[in-house]
Amino acid sequence: PGVKEDVTKIILNLKKLVLRAYTEEVKTIELDVEGPATVTAEDLKADADVEVLNPDQYICTIAQGGHLHMWIDVCNGRGYVPASENKSAEMSIGDIPVDSLFSPIEKVNYQVESTRVGKREDFDKLTLEIWTNGSIAPNDALNFAARVLVEHFKAFESADAAAEIGEVMVEQENDQKEKKLEMTI
């Protein structure tokens, strides 16, 4: 009572919070506001291990005589975690698990253009535009993505794999030559 938004709208607003946790432990932050007030992320009470990166994020509006008190568990993660996986056995009635989106990337755009290098005009120029939520700089996000991609490609780097690929290529060439020789004239 006394809160303008319903629980669903408050949860949607909380999911827009951008937080940075400086620990691998689950931290609990508190929100305790009495009305009348416009509640923003700036009203969250967190210790030094949790930083609110978008303090202007709107959460809800509290009317005269209204009171909102909640605790929010914060942890580091990767990718998307559905609410069902955020549910734990320790949760009591009234606790609401919420899905988590840990990706700091909001949008990526790329453009490939022909470019000239010296007298040659057959080169391509790749332009990347990266938008983040502020928890990481776009350049750092690109560097991290490149490191992840290189690690994935290292699986193909072994000498045995290179030899097998070479053998397959030779077999394919021989098969194509044999097919041409089998053609009727």
PDB file of C-alpha atoms in Angstrom:
ATOM      1  CA  PRO A   1       0.000   0.000   0.000  1.00  0.00           C
ATOM      2  CA  GLY A   2       1.124   3.492  -0.774  1.00  0.00           C
ATOM      3  CA  VAL A   3       3.269   2.420  -3.737  1.00  0.00           C
ATOM      4  CA  LYS A   4       2.020   3.631  -7.130  1.00  0.00           C
ATOM      5  CA  GLU A   5       3.446   0.748  -9.198  1.00  0.00           C
ATOM      6  CA  ASP A   6       2.489  -2.905  -8.888  1.00  0.00           C
ATOM      7  CA  VAL A   7       5.049  -5.619  -8.099  1.00  0.00           C
ATOM      8  CA  THR A   8       5.526  -6.533 -11.766  1.00  0.00           C
ATOM      9  CA  LYS A   9       6.412  -2.961 -12.753  1.00  0.00           C
ATOM     10  CA  ILE A  10       8.799  -2.605  -9.799  1.00  0.00           C
ATOM     11  CA  ILE A  11      10.562  -5.849 -10.782  1.00  0.00           C
ATOM     12  CA  LEU A  12      10.882  -4.657 -14.391  1.00  0.00           C
ATOM     13  CA  ASN A  13      12.430  -1.416 -13.120  1.00  0.00           C
ATOM     14  CA  LEU A  14      14.793  -3.327 -10.802  1.00  0.00           C
ATOM     15  CA  LYS A  15      15.944  -5.466 -13.737  1.00  0.00           C
ATOM     16  CA  LYS A  16      17.204  -2.260 -15.382  1.00  0.00           C
ATOM     17  CA  LEU A  17      19.635  -1.668 -12.505  1.00  0.00           C
ATOM     18  CA  VAL A  18      23.295  -1.762 -13.497  1.00  0.00           C
ATOM     19  CA  LEU A  19      25.387  -2.948 -10.583  1.00  0.00           C
ATOM     20  CA  ARG A  20      29.027  -3.905 -10.248  1.00  0.00           C
ATOM     21  CA  ALA A  21      29.977  -6.399  -7.542  1.00  0.00           C
ATOM     22  CA  TYR A  22      33.628  -6.399  -6.513  1.00  0.00           C
ATOM     23  CA  THR A  23      33.374  -9.792  -4.810  1.00  0.00           C
ATOM     24  CA  GLU A  24      32.380 -13.309  -5.827  1.00  0.00           C
ATOM     25  CA  GLU A  25      30.165 -13.633  -2.745  1.00  0.00           C
ATOM     26  CA  VAL A  26      26.430 -12.943  -2.839  1.00  0.00           C
ATOM     27  CA  LYS A  27      25.888  -9.497  -1.323  1.00  0.00           C
ATOM     28  CA  THR A  28      22.588  -8.128  -0.022  1.00  0.00           C
ATOM     29  CA  ILE A  29      21.661  -4.506  -0.601  1.00  0.00           C
ATOM     30  CA  GLU A  30      18.741  -2.753   1.055  1.00  0.00           C
ATOM     31  CA  LEU A  31      16.065  -0.337  -0.085  1.00  0.00           C
ATOM     32  CA  ASP A  32      14.098   1.385   2.700  1.00  0.00           C
ATOM     33  CA  VAL A  33      12.133   4.504   1.709  1.00  0.00           C
ATOM     34  CA  GLU A  34       9.120   6.278   3.235  1.00  0.00           C
ATOM     35  CA  GLY A  35       6.779   8.440   1.168  1.00  0.00           C
ATOM     36  CA  PRO A  36       6.119  10.694  -0.385  1.00  0.00           C
ATOM     37  CA  ALA A  37       9.122   9.949  -2.548  1.00  0.00           C
ATOM     38  CA  THR A  38      10.322   9.045  -5.996  1.00  0.00           C
ATOM     39  CA  VAL A  39      12.524   6.004  -5.480  1.00  0.00           C
ATOM     40  CA  THR A  40      15.623   5.647  -7.651  1.00  0.00           C
ATOM     41  CA  ALA A  41      18.669   3.397  -7.570  1.00  0.00           C
ATOM     42  CA  GLU A  42      20.434   6.139  -5.621  1.00  0.00           C
ATOM     43  CA  ASP A  43      18.277   5.163  -2.618  1.00  0.00           C
ATOM     44  CA  LEU A  44      19.823   1.675  -2.468  1.00  0.00           C
ATOM     45  CA  LYS A  45      22.021   1.085   0.574  1.00  0.00           C
ATOM     46  CA  ALA A  46      25.042  -0.958  -0.476  1.00  0.00           C
ATOM     47  CA  ASP A  47      28.445  -1.565   1.062  1.00  0.00           C
ATOM     48  CA  ALA A  48      31.777  -0.944  -0.670  1.00  0.00           C
ATOM     49  CA  ASP A  49      31.592  -4.293  -2.517  1.00  0.00           C
ATOM     50  CA  VAL A  50      28.618  -3.192  -4.654  1.00  0.00           C
ATOM     51  CA  GLU A  51      28.515  -0.114  -6.877  1.00  0.00           C
ATOM     52  CA  VAL A  52      25.345   1.283  -8.457  1.00  0.00           C
ATOM     53  CA  LEU A  53      26.326   2.438 -11.953  1.00  0.00           C
ATOM     54  CA  ASN A  54      23.010   4.017 -12.926  1.00  0.00           C
ATOM     55  CA  PRO A  55      21.842   5.865  -9.785  1.00  0.00           C
ATOM     56  CA  ASP A  56      19.133   7.727 -11.741  1.00  0.00           C
ATOM     57  CA  GLN A  57      17.286   4.492 -12.599  1.00  0.00           C
ATOM     58  CA  TYR A  58      13.643   4.936 -11.572  1.00  0.00           C
ATOM     59  CA  ILE A  59      12.215   2.174  -9.353  1.00  0.00           C
ATOM     60  CA  CYS A  60       8.823   3.414  -8.118  1.00  0.00           C
ATOM     61  CA  THR A  61       6.825   6.253  -6.558  1.00  0.00           C
ATOM     62  CA  ILE A  62       5.665   6.154  -2.942  1.00  0.00           C
ATOM     63  CA  ALA A  63       2.631   8.172  -1.801  1.00  0.00           C
ATOM     64  CA  GLN A  64       2.207  10.034   1.489  1.00  0.00           C
ATOM     65  CA  GLY A  65       2.286   7.520   4.346  1.00  0.00           C
ATOM     66  CA  GLY A  66       3.626   4.756   2.107  1.00  0.00           C
ATOM     67  CA  HIS A  67       6.670   2.686   2.951  1.00  0.00           C
ATOM     68  CA  LEU A  68       8.829   0.386   0.804  1.00  0.00           C
ATOM     69  CA  HIS A  69      11.388  -1.930   2.361  1.00  0.00           C
ATOM     70  CA  MET A  70      13.185  -4.685   0.437  1.00  0.00           C
ATOM     71  CA  TRP A  71      16.448  -6.562   0.230  1.00  0.00           C
ATOM     72  CA  ILE A  72      18.097  -7.458  -3.065  1.00  0.00           C
ATOM     73  CA  ASP A  73      20.715 -10.172  -3.470  1.00  0.00           C
ATOM     74  CA  VAL A  74      23.548  -9.202  -5.826  1.00  0.00           C
ATOM     75  CA  CYS A  75      26.106 -11.537  -7.376  1.00  0.00           C
ATOM     76  CA  ASN A  76      28.410 -11.757 -10.369  1.00  0.00           C
ATOM     77  CA  GLY A  77      27.454 -13.948 -13.284  1.00  0.00           C
ATOM     78  CA  ARG A  78      27.604 -14.493 -17.008  1.00  0.00           C
ATOM     79  CA  GLY A  79      24.918 -14.423 -19.676  1.00  0.00           C
ATOM     80  CA  TYR A  80      21.268 -14.935 -18.771  1.00  0.00           C
ATOM     81  CA  VAL A  81      19.977 -16.773 -15.698  1.00  0.00           C
ATOM     82  CA  PRO A  82      16.214 -17.482 -15.507  1.00  0.00           C
ATOM     83  CA  ALA A  83      14.302 -16.826 -12.294  1.00  0.00           C
ATOM     84  CA  SER A  84      13.833 -20.570 -11.743  1.00  0.00           C
ATOM     85  CA  GLU A  85      17.612 -20.959 -11.390  1.00  0.00           C
ATOM     86  CA  ASN A  86      17.830 -17.968  -9.026  1.00  0.00           C
ATOM     87  CA  LYS A  87      15.424 -19.705  -6.640  1.00  0.00           C
ATOM     88  CA  SER A  88      17.075 -21.299  -3.620  1.00  0.00           C
ATOM     89  CA  ALA A  89      15.951 -23.575  -0.799  1.00  0.00           C
ATOM     90  CA  GLU A  90      16.664 -20.823   1.750  1.00  0.00           C
ATOM     91  CA  MET A  91      14.044 -18.508   0.222  1.00  0.00           C
ATOM     92  CA  SER A  92      11.002 -17.850   2.381  1.00  0.00           C
ATOM     93  CA  ILE A  93       7.450 -16.977   1.417  1.00  0.00           C
ATOM     94  CA  GLY A  94       7.446 -13.461   0.004  1.00  0.00           C
ATOM     95  CA  ASP A  95      10.880 -13.750  -1.612  1.00  0.00           C
ATOM     96  CA  ILE A  96      10.638 -13.200  -5.357  1.00  0.00           C
ATOM     97  CA  PRO A  97      13.318 -14.716  -7.592  1.00  0.00           C
ATOM     98  CA  VAL A  98      13.999 -12.594 -10.669  1.00  0.00           C
ATOM     99  CA  ASP A  99      15.800 -13.518 -13.859  1.00  0.00           C
ATOM    100  CA  SER A 100      19.228 -11.954 -14.314  1.00  0.00           C
ATOM    101  CA  LEU A 101      20.900 -10.537 -17.395  1.00  0.00           C
ATOM    102  CA  PHE A 102      24.626 -10.179 -16.778  1.00  0.00           C
ATOM    103  CA  SER A 103      25.641  -9.130 -20.303  1.00  0.00           C
ATOM    104  CA  PRO A 104      26.917  -5.541 -20.350  1.00  0.00           C
ATOM    105  CA  ILE A 105      26.446  -5.283 -24.126  1.00  0.00           C
ATOM    106  CA  GLU A 106      23.282  -3.503 -25.221  1.00  0.00           C
ATOM    107  CA  LYS A 107      23.841  -3.289 -28.955  1.00  0.00           C
ATOM    108  CA  VAL A 108      26.519  -3.934 -31.576  1.00  0.00           C
ATOM    109  CA  ASN A 109      26.608  -2.651 -35.132  1.00  0.00           C
ATOM    110  CA  TYR A 110      29.178  -3.341 -37.817  1.00  0.00           C
ATOM    111  CA  GLN A 111      29.909  -1.926 -41.236  1.00  0.00           C
ATOM    112  CA  VAL A 112      32.284  -3.193 -43.919  1.00  0.00           C
ATOM    113  CA  GLU A 113      33.522  -0.686 -46.485  1.00  0.00           C
ATOM    114  CA  SER A 114      35.981  -0.899 -49.341  1.00  0.00           C
ATOM    115  CA  THR A 115      39.129   1.012 -48.607  1.00  0.00           C
ATOM    116  CA  ARG A 116      42.360   1.905 -50.318  1.00  0.00           C
ATOM    117  CA  VAL A 117      45.824   1.061 -49.008  1.00  0.00           C
ATOM    118  CA  GLY A 118      48.535   2.588 -51.145  1.00  0.00           C
ATOM    119  CA  LYS A 119      47.640   1.847 -54.772  1.00  0.00           C
ATOM    120  CA  ARG A 120      45.520  -1.194 -53.938  1.00  0.00           C
ATOM    121  CA  GLU A 121      41.784  -0.743 -53.576  1.00  0.00           C
ATOM    122  CA  ASP A 122      40.802  -4.315 -52.733  1.00  0.00           C
ATOM    123  CA  PHE A 123      40.978  -4.012 -48.947  1.00  0.00           C
ATOM    124  CA  ASP A 124      38.057  -3.917 -46.533  1.00  0.00           C
ATOM    125  CA  LYS A 125      37.609  -1.658 -43.543  1.00  0.00           C
ATOM    126  CA  LEU A 126      35.612  -3.025 -40.593  1.00  0.00           C
ATOM    127  CA  THR A 127      33.902  -0.494 -38.330  1.00  0.00           C
ATOM    128  CA  LEU A 128      32.391  -1.732 -35.059  1.00  0.00           C
ATOM    129  CA  GLU A 129      29.998   0.277 -32.907  1.00  0.00           C
ATOM    130  CA  ILE A 130      29.469  -1.115 -29.405  1.00  0.00           C
ATOM    131  CA  TRP A 131      26.969   0.168 -26.850  1.00  0.00           C
ATOM    132  CA  THR A 132      27.265  -1.015 -23.240  1.00  0.00           C
ATOM    133  CA  ASN A 133      25.301  -0.442 -20.041  1.00  0.00           C
ATOM    134  CA  GLY A 134      28.249   1.405 -18.482  1.00  0.00           C
ATOM    135  CA  SER A 135      29.653  -1.480 -16.454  1.00  0.00           C
ATOM    136  CA  ILE A 136      32.405  -1.979 -19.043  1.00  0.00           C
ATOM    137  CA  ALA A 137      33.953   0.312 -21.652  1.00  0.00           C
ATOM    138  CA  PRO A 138      33.196  -0.657 -25.281  1.00  0.00           C
ATOM    139  CA  ASN A 139      36.920  -1.095 -26.030  1.00  0.00           C
ATOM    140  CA  ASP A 140      37.328  -3.431 -23.040  1.00  0.00           C
ATOM    141  CA  ALA A 141      34.299  -5.440 -24.178  1.00  0.00           C
ATOM    142  CA  LEU A 142      35.835  -5.833 -27.641  1.00  0.00           C
ATOM    143  CA  ASN A 143      39.183  -6.917 -26.157  1.00  0.00           C
ATOM    144  CA  PHE A 144      37.464  -9.482 -23.934  1.00  0.00           C
ATOM    145  CA  ALA A 145      35.409 -10.840 -26.842  1.00  0.00           C
ATOM    146  CA  ALA A 146      38.570 -11.184 -28.945  1.00  0.00           C
ATOM    147  CA  ARG A 147      40.302 -13.125 -26.144  1.00  0.00           C
ATOM    148  CA  VAL A 148      37.311 -15.469 -25.820  1.00  0.00           C
ATOM    149  CA  LEU A 149      37.240 -16.021 -29.579  1.00  0.00           C
ATOM    150  CA  VAL A 150      40.973 -16.776 -29.695  1.00  0.00           C
ATOM    151  CA  GLU A 151      40.557 -19.300 -26.859  1.00  0.00           C
ATOM    152  CA  HIS A 152      37.772 -21.025 -28.796  1.00  0.00           C
ATOM    153  CA  PHE A 153      39.893 -21.223 -31.939  1.00  0.00           C
ATOM    154  CA  LYS A 154      42.858 -22.676 -30.029  1.00  0.00           C
ATOM    155  CA  ALA A 155      40.985 -25.986 -29.991  1.00  0.00           C
ATOM    156  CA  PHE A 156      41.655 -26.217 -33.731  1.00  0.00           C
ATOM    157  CA  GLU A 157      45.324 -25.301 -33.396  1.00  0.00           C
ATOM    158  CA  SER A 158      46.863 -28.694 -32.569  1.00  0.00           C
ATOM    159  CA  ALA A 159      49.284 -30.279 -35.047  1.00  0.00           C
ATOM    160  CA  ASP A 160      47.228 -33.484 -35.246  1.00  0.00           C
ATOM    161  CA  ALA A 161      44.138 -31.534 -36.263  1.00  0.00           C
ATOM    162  CA  ALA A 162      46.106 -29.633 -38.928  1.00  0.00           C
ATOM    163  CA  ALA A 163      47.446 -32.914 -40.357  1.00  0.00           C
ATOM    164  CA  GLU A 164      43.946 -34.411 -40.482  1.00  0.00           C
ATOM    165  CA  ILE A 165      42.598 -31.348 -42.275  1.00  0.00           C
ATOM    166  CA  GLY A 166      45.416 -31.595 -44.832  1.00  0.00           C
ATOM    167  CA  GLU A 167      44.629 -35.281 -45.464  1.00  0.00           C
ATOM    168  CA  VAL A 168      40.932 -34.554 -45.980  1.00  0.00           C
ATOM    169  CA  MET A 169      41.721 -31.778 -48.457  1.00  0.00           C
ATOM    170  CA  VAL A 170      43.975 -34.108 -50.504  1.00  0.00           C
ATOM    171  CA  GLU A 171      41.275 -36.817 -50.481  1.00  0.00           C
ATOM    172  CA  GLN A 172      38.671 -34.324 -51.727  1.00  0.00           C
ATOM    173  CA  GLU A 173      40.964 -33.231 -54.591  1.00  0.00           C
ATOM    174  CA  ASN A 174      41.570 -36.857 -55.623  1.00  0.00           C
ATOM    175  CA  ASP A 175      37.831 -37.615 -55.499  1.00  0.00           C
ATOM    176  CA  GLN A 176      37.086 -34.659 -57.799  1.00  0.00           C
ATOM    177  CA  LYS A 177      39.763 -35.769 -60.297  1.00  0.00           C
ATOM    178  CA  GLU A 178      38.389 -39.327 -60.318  1.00  0.00           C
ATOM    179  CA  LYS A 179      34.851 -38.059 -60.929  1.00  0.00           C
ATOM    180  CA  LYS A 180      36.057 -36.022 -63.912  1.00  0.00           C
ATOM    181  CA  LEU A 181      37.845 -39.090 -65.341  1.00  0.00           C
ATOM    182  CA  GLU A 182      34.690 -41.203 -64.985  1.00  0.00           C
ATOM    183  CA  MET A 183      32.608 -38.782 -67.091  1.00  0.00           C
ATOM    184  CA  THR A 184      31.441 -40.031 -70.490  1.00  0.00           C
ATOM    185  CA  ILE A 185      32.470 -38.114 -73.583  1.00  0.00           C
TER     186      ILE A 185
END
